[in-house]
Coordinates of C-alpha atoms in Angstrom, one line a residue:
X1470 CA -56.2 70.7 -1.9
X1471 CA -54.4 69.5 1.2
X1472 CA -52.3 67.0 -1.3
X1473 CA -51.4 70.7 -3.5
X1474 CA -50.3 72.2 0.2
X1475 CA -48.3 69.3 1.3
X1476 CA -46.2 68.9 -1.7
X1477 CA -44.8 72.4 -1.3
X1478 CA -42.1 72.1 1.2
X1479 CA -41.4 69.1 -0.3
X1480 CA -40.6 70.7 -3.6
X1481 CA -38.7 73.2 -2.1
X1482 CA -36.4 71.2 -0.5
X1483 CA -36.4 69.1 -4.1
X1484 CA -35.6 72.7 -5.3
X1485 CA -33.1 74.3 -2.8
X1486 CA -31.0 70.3 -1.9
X1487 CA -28.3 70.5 -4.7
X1488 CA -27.3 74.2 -3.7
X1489 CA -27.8 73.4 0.2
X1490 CA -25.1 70.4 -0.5
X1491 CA -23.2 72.5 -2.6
X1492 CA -22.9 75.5 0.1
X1493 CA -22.6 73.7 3.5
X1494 CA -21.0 70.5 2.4
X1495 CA -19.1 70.9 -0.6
X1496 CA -20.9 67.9 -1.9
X1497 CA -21.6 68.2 -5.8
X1498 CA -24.5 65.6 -7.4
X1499 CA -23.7 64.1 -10.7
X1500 CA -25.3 66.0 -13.5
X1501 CA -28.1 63.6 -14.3
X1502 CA -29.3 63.3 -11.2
X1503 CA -29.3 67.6 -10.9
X1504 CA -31.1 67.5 -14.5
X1505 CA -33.7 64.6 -13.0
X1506 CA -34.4 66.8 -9.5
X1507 CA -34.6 69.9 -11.7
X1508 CA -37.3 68.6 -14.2
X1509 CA -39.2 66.7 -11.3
X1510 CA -39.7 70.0 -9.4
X1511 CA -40.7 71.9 -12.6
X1512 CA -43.0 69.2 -13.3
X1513 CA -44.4 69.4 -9.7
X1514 CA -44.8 73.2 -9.9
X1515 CA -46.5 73.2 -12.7
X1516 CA -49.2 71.0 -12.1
X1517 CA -49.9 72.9 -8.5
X1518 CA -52.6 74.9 -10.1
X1519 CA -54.0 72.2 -11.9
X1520 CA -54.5 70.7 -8.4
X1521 CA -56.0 74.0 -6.9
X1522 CA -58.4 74.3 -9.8
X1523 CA -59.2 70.6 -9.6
X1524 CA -59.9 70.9 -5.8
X1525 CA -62.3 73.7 -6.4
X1526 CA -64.1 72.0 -8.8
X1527 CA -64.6 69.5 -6.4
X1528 CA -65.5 71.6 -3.7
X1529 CA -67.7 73.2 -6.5
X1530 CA -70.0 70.2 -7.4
X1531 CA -70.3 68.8 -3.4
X1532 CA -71.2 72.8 -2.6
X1533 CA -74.1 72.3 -5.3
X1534 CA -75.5 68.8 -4.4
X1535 CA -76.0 69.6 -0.6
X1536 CA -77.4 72.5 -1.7
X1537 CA -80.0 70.4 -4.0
X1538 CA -80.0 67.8 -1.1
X1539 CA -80.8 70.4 1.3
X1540 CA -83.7 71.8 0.0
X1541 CA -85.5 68.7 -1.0

């Protein structure tokens, strides 16, 4: 879960560099390397849930073996 938090900002700044560039210092990036950024953070969103679930899961299974653990 914390790794699904930290990568966030990170993919927000992944998200919002080109057009931050762009704005404030007229600096353009070559297409490919816009088209790589772009799929990257796509590809990062997306798997954000995946992570959350995954982390519940977890959180899930330890939740129901102390519980076992604790009663015994």
């Amino acid at each position: 879960m914390l790794f699904a938090v930290a990568i966030s900002p990170l993919l927000k700044v992944v998200d919002r560099g080109p057009s931050i560039l762009r704005v404030q210092f007229d600096l353009t990036l070559p297409a490919n390397i816009d088209m790589v950024m772009l799929a990257l953070e796509e590809g990062m969103e997306s798997a954000l849930p995946v992570l959350f679930l995954v982390a519940l899961g977890l959180y899930l299974i330890d939740r129901r073996s102390g519980a076992a653990t604790f009663r015994g």
